[in-house]
mmCIF file of C-alpha atoms in Angstrom:
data_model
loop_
_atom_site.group_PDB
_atom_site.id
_atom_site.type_symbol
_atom_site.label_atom_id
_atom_site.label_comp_id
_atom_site.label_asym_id
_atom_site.label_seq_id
_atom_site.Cartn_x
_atom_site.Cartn_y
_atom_site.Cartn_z
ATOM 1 C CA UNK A 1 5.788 -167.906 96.509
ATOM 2 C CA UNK A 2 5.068 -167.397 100.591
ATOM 3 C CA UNK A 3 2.127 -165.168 99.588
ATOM 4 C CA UNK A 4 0.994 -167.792 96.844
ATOM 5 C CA UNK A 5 1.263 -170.432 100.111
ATOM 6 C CA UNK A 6 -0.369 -168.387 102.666
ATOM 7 C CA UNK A 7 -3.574 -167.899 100.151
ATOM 8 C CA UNK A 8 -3.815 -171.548 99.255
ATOM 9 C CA UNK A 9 -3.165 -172.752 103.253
ATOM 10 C CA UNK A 10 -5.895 -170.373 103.580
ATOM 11 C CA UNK A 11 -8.477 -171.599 100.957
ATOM 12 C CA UNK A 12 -8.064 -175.159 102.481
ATOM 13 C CA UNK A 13 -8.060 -174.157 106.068
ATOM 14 C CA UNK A 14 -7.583 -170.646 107.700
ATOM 15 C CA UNK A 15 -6.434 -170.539 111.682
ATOM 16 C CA UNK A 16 -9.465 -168.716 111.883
ATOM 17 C CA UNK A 17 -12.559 -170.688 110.851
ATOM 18 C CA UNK A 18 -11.201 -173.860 111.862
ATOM 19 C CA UNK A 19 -11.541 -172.342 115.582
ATOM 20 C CA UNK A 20 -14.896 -172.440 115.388
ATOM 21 C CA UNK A 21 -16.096 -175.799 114.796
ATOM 22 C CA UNK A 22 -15.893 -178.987 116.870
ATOM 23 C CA UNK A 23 -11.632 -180.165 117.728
ATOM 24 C CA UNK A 24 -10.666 -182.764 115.271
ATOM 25 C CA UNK A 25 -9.719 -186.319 117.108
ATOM 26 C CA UNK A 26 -7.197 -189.006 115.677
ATOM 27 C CA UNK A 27 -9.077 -191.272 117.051
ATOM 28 C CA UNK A 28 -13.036 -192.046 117.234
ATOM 29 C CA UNK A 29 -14.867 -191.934 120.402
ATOM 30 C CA UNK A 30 -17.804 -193.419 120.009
ATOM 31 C CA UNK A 31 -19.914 -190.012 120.015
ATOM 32 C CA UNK A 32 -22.652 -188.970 117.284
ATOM 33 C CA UNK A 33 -21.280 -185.351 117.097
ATOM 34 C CA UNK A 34 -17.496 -185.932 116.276
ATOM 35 C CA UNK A 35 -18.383 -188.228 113.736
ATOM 36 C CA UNK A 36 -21.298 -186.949 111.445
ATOM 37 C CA UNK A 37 -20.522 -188.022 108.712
ATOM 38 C CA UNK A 38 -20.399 -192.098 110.091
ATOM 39 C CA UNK A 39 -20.215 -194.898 107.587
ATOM 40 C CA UNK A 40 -20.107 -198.379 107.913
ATOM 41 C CA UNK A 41 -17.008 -199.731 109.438
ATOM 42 C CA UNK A 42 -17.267 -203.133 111.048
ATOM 43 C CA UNK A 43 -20.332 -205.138 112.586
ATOM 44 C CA UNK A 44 -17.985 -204.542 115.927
ATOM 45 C CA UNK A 45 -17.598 -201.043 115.954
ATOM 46 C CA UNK A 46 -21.463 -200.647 114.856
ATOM 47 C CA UNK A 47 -22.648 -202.995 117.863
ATOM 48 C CA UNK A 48 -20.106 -201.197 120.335
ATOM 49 C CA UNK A 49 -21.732 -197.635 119.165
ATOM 50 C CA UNK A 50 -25.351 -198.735 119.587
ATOM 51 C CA UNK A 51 -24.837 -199.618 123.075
ATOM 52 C CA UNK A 52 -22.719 -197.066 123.701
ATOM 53 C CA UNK A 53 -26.108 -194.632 123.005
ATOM 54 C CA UNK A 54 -28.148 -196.802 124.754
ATOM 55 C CA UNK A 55 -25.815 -196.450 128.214
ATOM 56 C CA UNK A 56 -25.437 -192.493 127.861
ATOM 57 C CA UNK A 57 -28.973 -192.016 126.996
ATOM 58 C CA UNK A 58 -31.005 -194.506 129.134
ATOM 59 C CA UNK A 59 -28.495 -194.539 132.161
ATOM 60 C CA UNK A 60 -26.501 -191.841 132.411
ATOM 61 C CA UNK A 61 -28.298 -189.026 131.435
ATOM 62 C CA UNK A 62 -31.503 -190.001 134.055
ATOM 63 C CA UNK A 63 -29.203 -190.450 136.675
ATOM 64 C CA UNK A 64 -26.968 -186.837 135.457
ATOM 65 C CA UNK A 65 -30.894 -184.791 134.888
ATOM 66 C CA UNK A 66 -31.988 -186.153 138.814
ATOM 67 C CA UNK A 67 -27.999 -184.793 140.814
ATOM 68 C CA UNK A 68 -28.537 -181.609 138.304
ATOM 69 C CA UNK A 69 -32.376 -180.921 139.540
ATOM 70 C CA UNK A 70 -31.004 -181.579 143.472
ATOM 71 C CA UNK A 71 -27.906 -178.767 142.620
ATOM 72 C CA UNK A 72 -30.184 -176.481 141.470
ATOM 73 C CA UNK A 73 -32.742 -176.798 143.712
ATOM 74 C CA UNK A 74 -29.821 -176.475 146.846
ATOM 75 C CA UNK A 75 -28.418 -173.545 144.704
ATOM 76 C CA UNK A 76 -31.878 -171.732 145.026
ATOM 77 C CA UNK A 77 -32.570 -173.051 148.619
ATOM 78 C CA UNK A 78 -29.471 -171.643 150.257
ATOM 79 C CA UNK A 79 -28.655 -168.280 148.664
ATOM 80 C CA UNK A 80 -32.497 -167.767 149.443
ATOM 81 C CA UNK A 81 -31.417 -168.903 153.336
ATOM 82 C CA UNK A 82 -27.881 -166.635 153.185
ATOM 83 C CA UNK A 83 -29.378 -163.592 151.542
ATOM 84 C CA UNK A 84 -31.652 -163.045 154.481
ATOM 85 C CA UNK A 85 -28.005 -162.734 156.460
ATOM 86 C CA UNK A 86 -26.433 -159.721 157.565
ATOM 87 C CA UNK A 87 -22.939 -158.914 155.666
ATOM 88 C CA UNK A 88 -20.377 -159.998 157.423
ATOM 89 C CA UNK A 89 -17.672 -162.650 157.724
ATOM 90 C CA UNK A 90 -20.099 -164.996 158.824
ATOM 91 C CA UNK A 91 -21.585 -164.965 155.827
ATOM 92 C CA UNK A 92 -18.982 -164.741 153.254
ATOM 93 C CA UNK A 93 -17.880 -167.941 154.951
ATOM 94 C CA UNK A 94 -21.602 -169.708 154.624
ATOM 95 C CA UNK A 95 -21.757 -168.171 150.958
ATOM 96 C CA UNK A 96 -18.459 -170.177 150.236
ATOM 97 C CA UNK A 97 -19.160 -173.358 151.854
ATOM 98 C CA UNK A 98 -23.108 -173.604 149.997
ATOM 99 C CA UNK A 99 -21.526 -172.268 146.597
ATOM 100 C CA UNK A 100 -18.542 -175.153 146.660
ATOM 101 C CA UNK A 101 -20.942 -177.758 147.872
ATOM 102 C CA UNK A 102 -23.513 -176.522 144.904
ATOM 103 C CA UNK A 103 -21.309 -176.068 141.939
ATOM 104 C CA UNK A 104 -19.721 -179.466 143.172
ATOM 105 C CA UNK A 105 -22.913 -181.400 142.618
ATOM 106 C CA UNK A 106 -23.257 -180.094 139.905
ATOM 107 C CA UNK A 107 -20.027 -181.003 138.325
ATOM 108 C CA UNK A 108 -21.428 -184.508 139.118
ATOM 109 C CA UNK A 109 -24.214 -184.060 137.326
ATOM 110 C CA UNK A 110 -21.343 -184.082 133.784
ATOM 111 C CA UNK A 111 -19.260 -186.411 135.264
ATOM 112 C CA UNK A 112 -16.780 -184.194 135.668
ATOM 113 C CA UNK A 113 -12.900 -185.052 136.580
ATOM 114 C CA UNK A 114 -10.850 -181.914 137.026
ATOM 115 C CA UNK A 115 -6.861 -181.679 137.748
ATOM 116 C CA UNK A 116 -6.041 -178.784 139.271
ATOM 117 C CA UNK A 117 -2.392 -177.331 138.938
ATOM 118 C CA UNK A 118 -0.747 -174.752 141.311
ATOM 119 C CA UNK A 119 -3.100 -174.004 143.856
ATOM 120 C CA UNK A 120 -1.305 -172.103 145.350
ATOM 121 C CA UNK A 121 -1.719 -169.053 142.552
ATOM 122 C CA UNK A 122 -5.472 -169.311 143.271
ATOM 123 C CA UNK A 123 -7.283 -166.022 143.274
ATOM 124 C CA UNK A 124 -8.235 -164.373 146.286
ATOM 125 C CA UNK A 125 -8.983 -160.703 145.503
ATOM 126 C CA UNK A 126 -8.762 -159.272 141.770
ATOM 127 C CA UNK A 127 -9.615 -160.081 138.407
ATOM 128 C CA UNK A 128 -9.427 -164.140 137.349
ATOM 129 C CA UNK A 129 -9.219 -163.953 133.814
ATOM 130 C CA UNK A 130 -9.457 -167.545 131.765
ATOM 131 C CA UNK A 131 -9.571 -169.096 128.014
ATOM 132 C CA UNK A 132 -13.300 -169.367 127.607
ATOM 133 C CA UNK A 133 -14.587 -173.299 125.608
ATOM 134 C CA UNK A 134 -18.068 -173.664 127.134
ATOM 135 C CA UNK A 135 -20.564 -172.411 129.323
ATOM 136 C CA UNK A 136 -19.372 -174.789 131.981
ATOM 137 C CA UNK A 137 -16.149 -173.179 132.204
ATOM 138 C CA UNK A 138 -17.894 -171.255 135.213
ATOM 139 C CA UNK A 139 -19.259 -174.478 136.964
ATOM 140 C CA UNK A 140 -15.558 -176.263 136.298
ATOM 141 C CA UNK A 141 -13.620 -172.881 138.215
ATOM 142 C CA UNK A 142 -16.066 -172.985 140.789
ATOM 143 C CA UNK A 143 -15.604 -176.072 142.030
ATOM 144 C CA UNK A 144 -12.651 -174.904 143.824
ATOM 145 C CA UNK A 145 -13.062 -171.500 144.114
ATOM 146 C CA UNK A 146 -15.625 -168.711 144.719
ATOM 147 C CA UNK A 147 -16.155 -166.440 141.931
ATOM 148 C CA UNK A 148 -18.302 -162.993 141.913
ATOM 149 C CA UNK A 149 -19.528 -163.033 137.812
ATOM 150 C CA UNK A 150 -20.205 -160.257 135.406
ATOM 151 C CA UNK A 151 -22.135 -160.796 132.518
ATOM 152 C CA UNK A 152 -25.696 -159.202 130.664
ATOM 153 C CA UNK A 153 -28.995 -159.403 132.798
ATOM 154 C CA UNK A 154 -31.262 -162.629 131.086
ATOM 155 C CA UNK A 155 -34.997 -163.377 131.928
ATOM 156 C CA UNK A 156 -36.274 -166.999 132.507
ATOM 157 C CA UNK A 157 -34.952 -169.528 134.135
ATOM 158 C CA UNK A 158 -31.259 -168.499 133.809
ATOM 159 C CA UNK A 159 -32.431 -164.885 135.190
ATOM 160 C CA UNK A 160 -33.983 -166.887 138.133
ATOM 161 C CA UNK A 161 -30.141 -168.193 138.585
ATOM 162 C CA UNK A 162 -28.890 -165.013 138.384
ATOM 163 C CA UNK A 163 -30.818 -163.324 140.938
ATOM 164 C CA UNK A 164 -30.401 -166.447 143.190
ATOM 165 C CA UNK A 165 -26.347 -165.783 143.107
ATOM 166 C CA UNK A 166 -26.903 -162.046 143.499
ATOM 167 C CA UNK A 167 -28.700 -162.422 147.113
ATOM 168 C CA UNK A 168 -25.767 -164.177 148.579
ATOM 169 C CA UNK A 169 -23.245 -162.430 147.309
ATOM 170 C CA UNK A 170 -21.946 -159.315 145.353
ATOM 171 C CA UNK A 171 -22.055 -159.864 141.111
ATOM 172 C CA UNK A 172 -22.422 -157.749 138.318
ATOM 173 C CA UNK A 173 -25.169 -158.306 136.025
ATOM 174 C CA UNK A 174 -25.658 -155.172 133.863
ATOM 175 C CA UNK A 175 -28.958 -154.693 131.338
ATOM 176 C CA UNK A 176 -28.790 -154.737 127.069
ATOM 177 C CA UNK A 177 -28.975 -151.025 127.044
ATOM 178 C CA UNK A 178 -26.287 -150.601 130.203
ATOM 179 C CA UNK A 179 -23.887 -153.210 128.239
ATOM 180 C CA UNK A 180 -23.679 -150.289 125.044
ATOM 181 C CA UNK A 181 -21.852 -148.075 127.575
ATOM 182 C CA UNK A 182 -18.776 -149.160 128.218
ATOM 183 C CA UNK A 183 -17.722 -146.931 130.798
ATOM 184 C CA UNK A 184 -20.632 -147.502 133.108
ATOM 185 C CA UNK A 185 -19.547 -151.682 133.023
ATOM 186 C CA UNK A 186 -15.793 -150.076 133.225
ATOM 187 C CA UNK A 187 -16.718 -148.367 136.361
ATOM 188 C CA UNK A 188 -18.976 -150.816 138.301
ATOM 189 C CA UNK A 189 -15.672 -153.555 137.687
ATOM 190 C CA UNK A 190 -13.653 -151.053 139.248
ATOM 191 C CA UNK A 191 -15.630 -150.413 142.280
ATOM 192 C CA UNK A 192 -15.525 -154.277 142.697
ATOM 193 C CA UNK A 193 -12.062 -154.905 142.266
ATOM 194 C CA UNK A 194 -10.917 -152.100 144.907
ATOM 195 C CA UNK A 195 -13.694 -153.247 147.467
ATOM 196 C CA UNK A 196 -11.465 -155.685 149.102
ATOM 197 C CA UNK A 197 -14.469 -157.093 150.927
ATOM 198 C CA UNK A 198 -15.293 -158.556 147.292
ATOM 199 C CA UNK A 199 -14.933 -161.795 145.712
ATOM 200 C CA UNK A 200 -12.607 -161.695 142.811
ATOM 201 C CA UNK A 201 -14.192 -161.811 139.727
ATOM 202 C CA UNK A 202 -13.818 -164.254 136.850
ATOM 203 C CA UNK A 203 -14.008 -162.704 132.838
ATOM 204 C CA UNK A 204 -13.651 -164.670 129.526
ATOM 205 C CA UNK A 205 -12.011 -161.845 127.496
ATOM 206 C CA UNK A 206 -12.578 -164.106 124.581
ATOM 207 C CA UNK A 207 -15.911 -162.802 124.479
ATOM 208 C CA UNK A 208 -17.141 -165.625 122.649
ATOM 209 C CA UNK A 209 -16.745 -169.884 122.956
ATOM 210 C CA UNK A 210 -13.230 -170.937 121.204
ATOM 211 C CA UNK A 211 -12.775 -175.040 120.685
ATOM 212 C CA UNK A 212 -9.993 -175.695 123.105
ATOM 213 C CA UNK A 213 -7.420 -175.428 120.222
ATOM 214 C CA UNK A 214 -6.319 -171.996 120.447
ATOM 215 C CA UNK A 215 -6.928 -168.540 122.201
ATOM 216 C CA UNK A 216 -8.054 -165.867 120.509
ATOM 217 C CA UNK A 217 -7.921 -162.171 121.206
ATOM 218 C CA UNK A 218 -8.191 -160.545 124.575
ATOM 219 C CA UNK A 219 -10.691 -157.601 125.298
ATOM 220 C CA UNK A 220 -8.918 -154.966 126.217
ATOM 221 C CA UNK A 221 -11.715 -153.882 128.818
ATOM 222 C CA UNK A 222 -10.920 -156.460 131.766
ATOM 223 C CA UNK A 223 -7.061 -154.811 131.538
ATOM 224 C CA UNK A 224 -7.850 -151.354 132.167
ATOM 225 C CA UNK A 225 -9.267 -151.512 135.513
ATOM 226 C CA UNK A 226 -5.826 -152.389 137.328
ATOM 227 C CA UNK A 227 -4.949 -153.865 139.792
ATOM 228 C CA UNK A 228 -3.979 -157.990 140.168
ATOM 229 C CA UNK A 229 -4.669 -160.552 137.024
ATOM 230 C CA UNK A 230 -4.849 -164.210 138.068
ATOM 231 C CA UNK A 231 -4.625 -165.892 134.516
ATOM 232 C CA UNK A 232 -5.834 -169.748 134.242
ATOM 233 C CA UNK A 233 -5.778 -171.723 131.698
ATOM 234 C CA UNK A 234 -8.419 -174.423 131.218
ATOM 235 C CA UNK A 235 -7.471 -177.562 128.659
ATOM 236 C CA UNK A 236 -10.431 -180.127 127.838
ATOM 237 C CA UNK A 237 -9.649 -183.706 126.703
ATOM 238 C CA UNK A 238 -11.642 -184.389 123.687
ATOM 239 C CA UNK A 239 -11.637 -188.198 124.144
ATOM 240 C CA UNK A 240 -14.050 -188.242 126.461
ATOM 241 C CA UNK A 241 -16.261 -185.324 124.924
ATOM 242 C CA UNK A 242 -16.701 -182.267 122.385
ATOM 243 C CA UNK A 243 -17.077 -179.268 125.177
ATOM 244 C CA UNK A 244 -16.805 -176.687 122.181
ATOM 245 C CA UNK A 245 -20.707 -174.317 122.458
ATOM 246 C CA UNK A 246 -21.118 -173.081 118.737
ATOM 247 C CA UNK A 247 -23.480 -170.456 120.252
ATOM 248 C CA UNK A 248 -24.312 -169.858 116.483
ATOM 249 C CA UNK A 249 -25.897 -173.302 115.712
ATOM 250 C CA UNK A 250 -26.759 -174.820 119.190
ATOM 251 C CA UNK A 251 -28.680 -173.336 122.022
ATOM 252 C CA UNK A 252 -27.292 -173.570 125.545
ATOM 253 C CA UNK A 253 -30.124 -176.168 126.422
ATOM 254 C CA UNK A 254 -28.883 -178.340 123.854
ATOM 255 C CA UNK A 255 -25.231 -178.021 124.346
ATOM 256 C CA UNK A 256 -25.747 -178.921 128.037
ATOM 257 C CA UNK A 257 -27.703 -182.252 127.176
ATOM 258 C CA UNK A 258 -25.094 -183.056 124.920
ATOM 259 C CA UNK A 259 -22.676 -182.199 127.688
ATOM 260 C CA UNK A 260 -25.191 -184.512 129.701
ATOM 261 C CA UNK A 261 -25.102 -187.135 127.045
ATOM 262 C CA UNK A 262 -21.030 -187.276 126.940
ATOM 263 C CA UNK A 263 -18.729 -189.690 128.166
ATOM 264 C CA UNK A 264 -17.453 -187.308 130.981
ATOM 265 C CA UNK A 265 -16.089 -183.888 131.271
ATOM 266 C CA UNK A 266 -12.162 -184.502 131.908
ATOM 267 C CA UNK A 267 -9.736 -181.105 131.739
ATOM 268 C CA UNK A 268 -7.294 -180.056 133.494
ATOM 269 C CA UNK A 269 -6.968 -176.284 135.308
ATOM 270 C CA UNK A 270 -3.329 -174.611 135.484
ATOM 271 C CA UNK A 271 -3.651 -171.424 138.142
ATOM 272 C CA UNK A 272 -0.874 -169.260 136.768
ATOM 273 C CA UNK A 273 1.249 -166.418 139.262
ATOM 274 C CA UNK A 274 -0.812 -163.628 139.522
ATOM 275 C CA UNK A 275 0.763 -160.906 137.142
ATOM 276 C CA UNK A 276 0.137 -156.438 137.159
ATOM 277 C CA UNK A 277 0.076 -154.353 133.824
ATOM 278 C CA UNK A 278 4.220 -153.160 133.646
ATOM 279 C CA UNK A 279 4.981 -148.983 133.614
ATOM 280 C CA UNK A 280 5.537 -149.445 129.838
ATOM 281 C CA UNK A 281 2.651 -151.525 129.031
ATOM 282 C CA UNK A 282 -0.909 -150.628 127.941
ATOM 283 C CA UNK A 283 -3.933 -152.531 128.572
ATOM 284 C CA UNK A 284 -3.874 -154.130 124.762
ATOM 285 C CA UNK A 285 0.303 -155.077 125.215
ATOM 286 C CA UNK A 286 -1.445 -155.928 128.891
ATOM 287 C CA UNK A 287 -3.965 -158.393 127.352
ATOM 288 C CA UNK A 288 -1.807 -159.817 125.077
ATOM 289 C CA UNK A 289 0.773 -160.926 127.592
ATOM 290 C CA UNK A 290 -1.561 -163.077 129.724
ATOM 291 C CA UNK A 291 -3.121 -164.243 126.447
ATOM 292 C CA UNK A 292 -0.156 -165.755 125.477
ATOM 293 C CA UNK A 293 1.134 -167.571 129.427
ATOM 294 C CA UNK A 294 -2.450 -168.869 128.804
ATOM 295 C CA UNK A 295 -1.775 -170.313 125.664
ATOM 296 C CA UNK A 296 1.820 -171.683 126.172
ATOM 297 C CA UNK A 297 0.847 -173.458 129.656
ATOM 298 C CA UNK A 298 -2.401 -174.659 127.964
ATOM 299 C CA UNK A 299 -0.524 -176.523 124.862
ATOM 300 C CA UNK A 300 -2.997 -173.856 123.159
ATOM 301 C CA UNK A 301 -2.334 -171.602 119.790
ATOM 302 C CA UNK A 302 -1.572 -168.104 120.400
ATOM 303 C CA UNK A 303 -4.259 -166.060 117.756
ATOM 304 C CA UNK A 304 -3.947 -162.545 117.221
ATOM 305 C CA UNK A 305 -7.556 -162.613 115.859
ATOM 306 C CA UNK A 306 -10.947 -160.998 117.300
ATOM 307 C CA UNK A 307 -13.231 -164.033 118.506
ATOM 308 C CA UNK A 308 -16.113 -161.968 116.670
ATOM 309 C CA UNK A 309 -15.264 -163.181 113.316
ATOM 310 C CA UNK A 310 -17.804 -166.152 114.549
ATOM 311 C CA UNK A 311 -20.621 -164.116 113.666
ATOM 312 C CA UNK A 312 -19.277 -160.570 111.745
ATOM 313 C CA UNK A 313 -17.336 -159.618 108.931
ATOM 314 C CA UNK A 314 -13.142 -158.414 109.727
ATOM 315 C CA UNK A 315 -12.414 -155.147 111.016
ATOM 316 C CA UNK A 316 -10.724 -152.360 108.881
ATOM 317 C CA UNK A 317 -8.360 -152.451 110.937
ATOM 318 C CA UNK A 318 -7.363 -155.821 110.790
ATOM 319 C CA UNK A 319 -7.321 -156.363 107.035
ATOM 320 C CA UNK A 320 -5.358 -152.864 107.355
ATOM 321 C CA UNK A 321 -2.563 -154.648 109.236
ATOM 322 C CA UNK A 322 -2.565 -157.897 106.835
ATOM 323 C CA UNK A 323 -2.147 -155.639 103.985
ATOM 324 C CA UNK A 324 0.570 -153.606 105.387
ATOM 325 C CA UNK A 325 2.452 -157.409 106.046
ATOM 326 C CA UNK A 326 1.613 -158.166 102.412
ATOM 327 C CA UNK A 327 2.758 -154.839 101.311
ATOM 328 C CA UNK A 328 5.808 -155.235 103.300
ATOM 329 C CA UNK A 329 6.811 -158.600 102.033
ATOM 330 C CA UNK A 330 6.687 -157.134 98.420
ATOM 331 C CA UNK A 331 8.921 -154.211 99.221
ATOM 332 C CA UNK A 332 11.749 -157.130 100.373
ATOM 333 C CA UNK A 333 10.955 -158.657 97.315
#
């Protein structure tokens, strides 16, 4: 009977798949996207929705496009100023000011209201590891905190960002073919974390967009450089909007307008103690454990499942361990 249970709960709705697509509400609001398939409810509710479209589209988003185009443009203008600067504290301290002021604007620009919890765990040196929703996870972190980031080299206009942060200030951006060797990423994340000149870096070990529901499986990677882990954990209220980026079906233009095109962004941000990998720990046991403070402070479901499944087929290795369960369940039977 439990393994007749477990297949049908699966047919209807595995923990898996259901991670992937937009957070169900109990209640509607008022948004396009969390209601596709809209019927006819009342003349009321119609009239309320039409000019609900007509303020975000006509009025909001304008006024959220012109504070995004000023961020930017101050983003570009003073890392162009502070990269001409000689390293120092002077300019780790002008690099901090311009970054906060920057990423602050353009928290404006979503109408952004963040609570932030425990401030006094904030990282200062390290590895910042956090449950990863949207793209804007960055810009909501570093509104209160400066962040050195890691991620693949891009071209366009997102490369022109990325080469704007890198004058300022130290970041790893590695290339496609670079990203294929692990070890080379491995090492370059070392030599950050034990320069303690650095800013501490902030990782997703998701490795891929989850919808605020649950966290799924840690990377190992991020846990076998050493040194101090500041886990946060980031909580979105879907009243207000659908953060979730199905990377799969939307580009990141379009999941920013609709970002832009929201109510607000509201979420609260829980800084948790900072936390080292224990003598009998290895980095997997490592991962898991600040997987799962993430998830319990976050009201979020702990998954044992690789974030990958968004886009490729299960491991051996994971149906492996399912069918050892299964096998083990007949064996009490």
């Amino acid at each position: 009977m439990p393994l007749c249970k477990t297949g049908l709960e699966s047919i209807i709705e595995d923990d898996v798949t259901s991670c992937f697509s937009a957070e169900e509400l109990t209640s509607w609001n008022f948004l396009s996207r969390t209601n596709s398939n809209y019927q006819f409810i009342s003349l009321r509710l119609t009239v309320m929705w039409c000019v609900g479209i007509i303020f975000r589209y006509f009025i909001l988003l304008p006024m959220r496009l012109l504070i995004a185009g000023f961020g930017i443009s101050w983003m570009l203008v003073s890392t162009a100023f502070i990269g001409y600067l000689p390293s120092g504290r002077f300019k780790g301290w002008l690099n901090r000011r311009a970054s906060l002021m920057c990423y602050r604007i353009l928290a404006r620009a979503f109408s952004a209201t963040i609570t932030f919890h425990n401030r006094e765990n904030m990282a200062h040196d390290g590895i910042c590891v956090a449950n990863h929703t949207s793209p804007i996870d960055v810009l909501i972190l570093a509104t209160d905190n400066c962040y050195a980031m890691i991620g693949q080299c891009h071209g366009g206009f997102l490369g022109l960002l990325q080469r704007a942060m890198a004058r300022a200030t130290s970041h790893i951006w590695f290339e496609r073919s670079e990203m294929k060797d692990r070890l080379a990423v491995t090492n370059r994340l070392k030599d950050h974390v034990s320069n303690p000149s650095t800013l501490p870096i902030l990782i997703f070990p998701e490795g891929t967009c989850i919808n605020n529901t649950s966290v799924m499986m840690f990377k190992k990677g991020s846990f076998e450089v050493g040194g101090t882990v500041y886990p946060v954990a980031i909580k979105y209220d879907p009243r207000f909007s659908d953060t979730f980026w199905n990377s799969s079906k939307q580009s990141m233009t379009k999941h920013l307008l609709l970002m832009m095109t929201s109510w607000a962004i509201v979420c609260d941000v829980w800084y948790l103690p900072p936390e080292t990998k224990k003598e009998e720990e290895d980095a997997v046991m490592f991962a898991n454990r600040m997987k799962s403070i993430i998830a319990s402070q976050g009201g979020l479901v702990d998954l044992e499942w690789d974030g990958g499944l968004k886009r490729n087929l299960p491991k051996a290795a994971m149906k492996e361990k399912q069918q050892a369960e299964i096998s083990k369940l007949i064996k009490l039977e």
